[in-house]
Amino acid sequence: MATTEIRITGFGGQGIILCGYIIGKAASIYSNQHATLTQSFGPEARGSACSAQVVISDTRVLYPYVTAPKVMLALSHDGYVTHKDTMAGDCILVYEKDLVRLEDHGITARTFGIPATRIAEDLGRKIVLNIVMLGFFGAVTGLIPRDALRQAVETSVPVGTEELNLNAFDKGYEYGLKLAGKAESKV
Amino acid sequence: MSVNAKQPVEEGHPMEELLRMDRSPHIWCPPCGLGTTVTALATALKQLQIDLNNVAVVSGIGCTGRVAGYMKVDSFHTTHGRAIPFALGLHIARPDMKVIVFSGDGDLISIGGNHFIHTARRNVDITVICVNNFIYAMTGGQVAPTTPITAKTSTSPYGNYEHPFNLPLLAASSGAVYVARWTALHVRRMTTAIKEAISKKGFSFVEVIAPCSTLYARLNKLGSGLDLMKFYHDNSVIKHGVDLREVDINYQSKVIVGKFIDIEKPTYLDCLNEGNKRVFGDKYKPYGGGNGDN
Amino acid sequence: MKADPSCVLTGAHYLDGNHACAEGGIAAGCKFFAGYPITPSTEIAERVSQRFPLIGGVFIQMEDELASMNAILGASWGGVKTMSCTSGPGFSLMMENFGLGIMLETPCVLVNVQRGGPSTGLPTLPGQADMMQARWGSHGDYEVIALAPDSPQESFELVIHAFNLSEKYRMPVLVMTDECVGHMTEKVVIPPAEEIELLERRYTDKKPGEAWPYDPSEDGISPMLPVGKGYKFHVTGLTHDNRGYPVINAEAQEWNVRRLMDKVNKHVDDIIWLVEKDIEDAEVVVLAYGISSRVVQPAIARARTEGIKVGQIKMVTVWPFPEKRVRELAEKVKAMIMVEMNYGQVFLEMDRCIAGKCRSRLVGHAGGTVHNPFDVYNAIKEAVK
C-alpha cells in the first residue's frame, strides 16, 4: 500500500484549494488512484494562511487527514513557516522562490524552487501561479502522470480559461523537468 | 378503541359544505369573535365560487389555531408560530392552490413574527388572516405583543407597559400588497376584505379585532362579549388608505379600520421565474408542481 | 421507478461529501429545498441552489431553520420530495418541527453535517455528538431512522436511500454526516439513472370521502392523501385519531404514539443496515458509524496482523439501533468497542444491549478531529487482555 501525503499551503486567494482539488482529481479520476482532499475552512480560507491536504494511495484512503506530508507545496512564506515542522523526513518541498525564504527545517528535505508568480505574470495573469506550481510539482515529483494532471486542470478551471491554465501548467512542468532529480539543496 | 367514534351530524346547516360538521361543537367560548370570523371566511369562499378542492387552510397554535380543524378543505394544524413557513412550502409545491393562513396574534406575530415579516418581504402569494384579541387566550390570558399599554393580563397583572405592534404598519412595511383591518362586528366588510385578500396576487393580510370576553374582557373588567361588540360599534373609525403610522391601538381607544393597502407587486414565484428566465433563457426549467398523482 | 436522467449527473466526479449529498437528493427526485446557511453544511444548499433552475426544482433560503423545516413539511404535503440540511445550532432549531414531521407522518430528508458542540462549538471541525439529539431531540416519544455515511460516495448513496426510506415509512429520515465527510473531497461515481431505484409516494386508492390520513393498513403505514384532490383532509400536530382529528385523551395518545413507534419497530429488519467484517471468529468487535467506521479500519487491520481476532460492524443505520445483533454477539465475544466522536452516546445503547454479557468499551473524544487509529488499536489490545 503506497500512500503519499501532500500539503499545499499559501495565503487565501492564491488558489491553494483549487491546486489541491486538481491534484486529487488527477489522481482519482484520471489515473486510477485513490485521493482524499481535505482543506482548512473558516476565516483562514478567506485571506490569511490556508492549506489543502491530499492523501494519494493505490488503495482506499482510510485515514483522511495529512499528519506528516511527504510532499509540501509552499506558495507563501507564512504558510511555509506554519507547516514546515510537520514535514516527514526526506520530504519533497516545492516552493515559490520569490515568496518563500527557506529556513532550517531540522529534517532532510529535497527542495525545488520556482518563480511561479513571475512566470504567471509573464503569461499575463498572476492568478494562474497556482497552476504553474502544479505543473512544476507534477514534473519534480512524478507522482501523477502529466496527462492526468492536464486533464484535471482542463476540467477544473473556469470555462474560457482552459488554454491560459494549460499553458501555465506546461510552463511550470517544463521548468520542473529541467530540475527533476536535481534538488537544489538538502537542508 | 373508540378513537374513530363518529359524532352525530346535523343535516342542512347552511355552511355544511365548508365546515367539518363531524367536528361540531367547536371549542370556542360563546361570545368569542372567532365564530364570526370563520363564518366570514366561509362566506367569502362561497361567494368567490372557487373550487374548494383547491383551497388549503393552515393554522398555528392557539384558539385561532383551531380554525384549520373546522374548515372542510385540505387543512393543516401545525406548530406554534410556524403556520406561515408551512404554508409557504405548500404554496410553492402547489401554486395552483389558494393557501390561507388563519391564526392568532400571539402565534403569527410573537413566536412567528420572523416568518411573518419575511414571507411578506418575499411577497409570497398567500393570504394571512390574523385574529387579534390582544391576549394569549388558549393558555389562559397572558400578555401578547398586541396587548395595549395598561391592559391587564395574567402575566401583566399590574397593567402592560410594553409598546404593542401596529400590525397593519408591520405588514405593509414588510412588503404586503394588501392590508385591511376590521373588527368582528364588521361582518360584511370583513367578508369583502377576505374575498379581496384571497383574490389578491401576493402576500395579503387581514387583521380582525375580535373580542375575548373570557379573558381579555374579564381581566380588564370590560363587560361581556356583547359589551365589546358595542364598544367596536361606538369606537371604530373607518379610514381607508390612512397613513398606517396612525393606526396604533391604545387601551380602549378608537380603533381605526379600513382597507389600508392594495398595490401591485410581482410575487415571489413571479420573481423567481423571471429572474431565472433572464439568466437561463430557454434552458430554465420552471418547477412543474406536485400533482399528487405520481 | 427509476431516477429521472435529466437530474442525474452520471459519471465519475471529484466531489466533497456535501456536494455529494446535494447530488443524492437531486437524483432521488427532490424538487424543493428550504435551508438556512450554517457551517459546515452550507455547500449542500449552495449546490442545490445552483442546480435547481435547470431541473425544475425550487430552492429557497429561509429566514431560519425553524422556517426551513416547516417549509419542507408543507411542500412535502404539496406532493413534492423535499429536503433540508443543517448543522449544530440549526439542528436544535429544527427539532421542534422535526417532531411535527414525525407526528404528521411526512416524508422528507434532513441532513445534519455534525460539528463540534455544544452551542456554537466548533463550526469548522467534525463531531458526532448530535447522535442522541437525532434520537431524542424533539420532545415526546417516537422512533427515528438515521443513516451515517463515511465518504462522499456513501453520502450520495445514503441520501437516495434516505429518500426511499422516508417514502416507504412515511416519515422524516435523518442523514447524520459530519464536517470531515462533508468537507472531504473524493471520487464519487454517479450511476446511470436507470440504475437508481426510487420509491415513489404511496397515495390512497380510496375515493374522497372514504379515506382518512391515518387509515389502518396491514404494515402500519397509511397511504397518504393528496392535497387538492377533494379529500379535504385534516392533519394536526395534536394527538389525533385515524381521521387526523384531535383527540385529547390517554387512549388516543396510546394509539397515536404506538403507531409512530411500530412503524419503525416492526420493520427493523428491513431498515437496519450493517456491514460486518471478520465477525465469524471475532473475540473483539469494533462498532462505529460514519467517518469513525472508516478510521478504525487501519487499527483493526494492524490488530489482525498481530493475531488478535477482531471484527468490525459498520453501522450504516445508527437508528434504529441494532439491538438484536448486539445482544447475539455479546453472548459470543469477549468485548465490544464503540468508537464515536463524542463521550459516549450510541455507546450507551451498545452497553445497554450487552447487558454485562461481555466487556463494553468506549473510544470517544470531544470532537474536533477524527480518531487517531492508534487509540483504537490500543483499545482493541486492551480489550482482549
mmCIF file of C-alpha atoms in Angstrom, chain C residues 195-319:
data_model
loop_
_atom_site.group_PDB
_atom_site.id
_atom_site.type_symbol
_atom_site.label_atom_id
_atom_site.label_comp_id
_atom_site.label_asym_id
_atom_site.label_seq_id
_atom_site.Cartn_x
_atom_site.Cartn_y
_atom_site.Cartn_z
ATOM 1 C CA GLU C 195 -29.641 2.011 -12.114
ATOM 2 C CA ILE C 196 -31.066 4.283 -9.406
ATOM 3 C CA GLU C 197 -34.186 2.748 -7.932
ATOM 4 C CA LEU C 198 -36.590 5.216 -6.332
ATOM 5 C CA LEU C 199 -39.627 4.597 -4.192
ATOM 6 C CA GLU C 200 -42.478 6.877 -5.053
ATOM 7 C CA ARG C 201 -45.026 8.150 -2.617
ATOM 8 C CA ARG C 202 -47.865 5.815 -1.858
ATOM 9 C CA TYR C 203 -51.210 7.583 -2.144
ATOM 10 C CA THR C 204 -54.567 6.170 -1.160
ATOM 11 C CA ASP C 205 -56.562 4.327 -3.794
ATOM 12 C CA LYS C 206 -59.787 5.176 -1.986
ATOM 13 C CA LYS C 207 -62.115 7.898 -3.169
ATOM 14 C CA PRO C 208 -62.555 11.269 -1.440
ATOM 15 C CA GLY C 209 -64.961 10.869 1.436
ATOM 16 C CA GLU C 210 -63.834 7.313 2.076
ATOM 17 C CA ALA C 211 -60.221 7.845 3.035
ATOM 18 C CA TRP C 212 -58.618 9.282 6.183
ATOM 19 C CA PRO C 213 -54.993 10.402 6.612
ATOM 20 C CA TYR C 214 -54.133 7.620 9.086
ATOM 21 C CA ASP C 215 -56.292 4.778 7.870
ATOM 22 C CA PRO C 216 -55.268 1.413 9.239
ATOM 23 C CA SER C 217 -53.140 -0.695 6.942
ATOM 24 C CA GLU C 218 -51.506 -4.087 7.186
ATOM 25 C CA ASP C 219 -47.971 -2.791 7.563
ATOM 26 C CA GLY C 220 -48.977 0.110 9.815
ATOM 27 C CA ILE C 221 -48.028 2.700 7.217
ATOM 28 C CA SER C 222 -51.026 4.533 5.817
ATOM 29 C CA PRO C 223 -51.009 5.696 2.234
ATOM 30 C CA MET C 224 -51.009 9.490 2.055
ATOM 31 C CA LEU C 225 -53.887 11.643 0.876
ATOM 32 C CA PRO C 226 -53.001 14.092 -1.889
ATOM 33 C CA VAL C 227 -53.865 17.778 -1.484
ATOM 34 C CA GLY C 228 -56.098 19.500 -3.975
ATOM 35 C CA LYS C 229 -57.988 16.336 -4.955
ATOM 36 C CA GLY C 230 -61.129 16.740 -2.914
ATOM 37 C CA TYR C 231 -60.170 14.649 0.091
ATOM 38 C CA LYS C 232 -60.475 17.777 2.237
ATOM 39 C CA PHE C 233 -58.490 16.081 4.946
ATOM 40 C CA HIS C 234 -57.190 17.500 8.187
ATOM 41 C CA VAL C 235 -53.914 16.751 9.895
ATOM 42 C CA THR C 236 -52.661 18.109 13.191
ATOM 43 C CA GLY C 237 -49.644 18.063 15.457
ATOM 44 C CA LEU C 238 -52.048 17.343 18.304
ATOM 45 C CA THR C 239 -52.666 13.757 19.301
ATOM 46 C CA HIS C 240 -55.183 12.547 16.765
ATOM 47 C CA ASP C 241 -57.267 9.605 15.605
ATOM 48 C CA ASN C 242 -57.155 7.863 12.247
ATOM 49 C CA ARG C 243 -59.191 10.717 10.756
ATOM 50 C CA GLY C 244 -56.477 13.190 11.686
ATOM 51 C CA TYR C 245 -58.837 14.862 14.147
ATOM 52 C CA PRO C 246 -57.502 15.956 17.540
ATOM 53 C CA VAL C 247 -58.450 13.657 20.406
ATOM 54 C CA ILE C 248 -57.077 14.699 23.754
ATOM 55 C CA ASN C 249 -57.115 11.629 25.933
ATOM 56 C CA ALA C 250 -54.887 8.762 27.012
ATOM 57 C CA GLU C 251 -56.432 6.175 24.680
ATOM 58 C CA ALA C 252 -55.827 8.298 21.605
ATOM 59 C CA GLN C 253 -52.309 9.060 22.788
ATOM 60 C CA GLU C 254 -51.581 5.354 23.146
ATOM 61 C CA TRP C 255 -52.955 4.640 19.666
ATOM 62 C CA ASN C 256 -51.081 7.523 18.078
ATOM 63 C CA VAL C 257 -47.676 7.073 19.704
ATOM 64 C CA ARG C 258 -47.738 3.278 19.314
ATOM 65 C CA ARG C 259 -48.408 3.804 15.656
ATOM 66 C CA LEU C 260 -45.361 6.071 15.251
ATOM 67 C CA MET C 261 -43.158 3.606 17.110
ATOM 68 C CA ASP C 262 -44.485 0.427 15.486
ATOM 69 C CA LYS C 263 -43.844 1.823 12.025
ATOM 70 C CA VAL C 264 -40.130 1.563 12.772
ATOM 71 C CA ASN C 265 -40.002 -1.164 15.418
ATOM 72 C CA LYS C 266 -41.934 -3.687 13.357
ATOM 73 C CA HIS C 267 -39.658 -3.145 10.374
ATOM 74 C CA VAL C 268 -36.217 -3.052 11.973
ATOM 75 C CA ASP C 269 -35.055 -5.995 9.872
ATOM 76 C CA ASP C 270 -35.833 -4.063 6.742
ATOM 77 C CA ILE C 271 -34.399 -0.771 7.985
ATOM 78 C CA ILE C 272 -31.220 -1.772 9.829
ATOM 79 C CA TRP C 273 -28.202 -1.927 7.577
ATOM 80 C CA LEU C 274 -24.930 -3.223 8.977
ATOM 81 C CA VAL C 275 -21.720 -4.019 7.149
ATOM 82 C CA GLU C 276 -19.932 -6.784 9.030
ATOM 83 C CA LYS C 277 -16.340 -7.852 8.547
ATOM 84 C CA ASP C 278 -14.419 -10.729 10.172
ATOM 85 C CA ILE C 279 -17.163 -11.351 12.715
ATOM 86 C CA GLU C 280 -17.161 -15.168 12.397
ATOM 87 C CA ASP C 281 -14.127 -15.807 14.602
ATOM 88 C CA ALA C 282 -14.040 -12.453 16.352
ATOM 89 C CA GLU C 283 -13.231 -12.134 20.022
ATOM 90 C CA VAL C 284 -13.498 -8.360 19.864
ATOM 91 C CA VAL C 285 -15.967 -6.420 17.755
ATOM 92 C CA VAL C 286 -15.489 -2.749 16.935
ATOM 93 C CA LEU C 287 -18.715 -0.850 16.281
ATOM 94 C CA ALA C 288 -18.587 2.515 14.595
ATOM 95 C CA TYR C 289 -20.564 4.662 12.191
ATOM 96 C CA GLY C 290 -19.839 7.432 9.707
ATOM 97 C CA ILE C 291 -16.273 8.668 9.471
ATOM 98 C CA SER C 292 -15.321 6.757 12.626
ATOM 99 C CA SER C 293 -16.203 3.452 10.938
ATOM 100 C CA ARG C 294 -13.548 4.290 8.405
ATOM 101 C CA VAL C 295 -10.653 5.449 10.563
ATOM 102 C CA VAL C 296 -10.947 2.358 12.779
ATOM 103 C CA GLN C 297 -10.030 0.131 9.846
ATOM 104 C CA PRO C 298 -6.229 0.643 9.894
ATOM 105 C CA ALA C 299 -6.314 -0.158 13.619
ATOM 106 C CA ILE C 300 -8.354 -3.321 13.063
ATOM 107 C CA ALA C 301 -6.090 -4.405 10.207
ATOM 108 C CA ARG C 302 -2.998 -3.955 12.353
ATOM 109 C CA ALA C 303 -4.503 -5.869 15.260
ATOM 110 C CA ARG C 304 -5.481 -8.698 12.897
ATOM 111 C CA THR C 305 -1.952 -8.962 11.527
ATOM 112 C CA GLU C 306 -0.836 -9.364 15.127
ATOM 113 C CA GLY C 307 -3.200 -12.295 15.536
ATOM 114 C CA ILE C 308 -5.929 -10.543 17.504
ATOM 115 C CA LYS C 309 -9.316 -11.857 16.406
ATOM 116 C CA VAL C 310 -11.082 -8.572 15.868
ATOM 117 C CA GLY C 311 -14.087 -7.909 13.669
ATOM 118 C CA GLN C 312 -15.971 -4.784 12.672
ATOM 119 C CA ILE C 313 -19.556 -3.731 12.415
ATOM 120 C CA LYS C 314 -20.031 -0.585 10.390
ATOM 121 C CA MET C 315 -23.427 0.823 11.254
ATOM 122 C CA VAL C 316 -24.859 2.377 8.103
ATOM 123 C CA THR C 317 -28.057 2.928 10.061
ATOM 124 C CA VAL C 318 -27.447 4.128 13.591
ATOM 125 C CA TRP C 319 -31.128 4.488 14.485
#
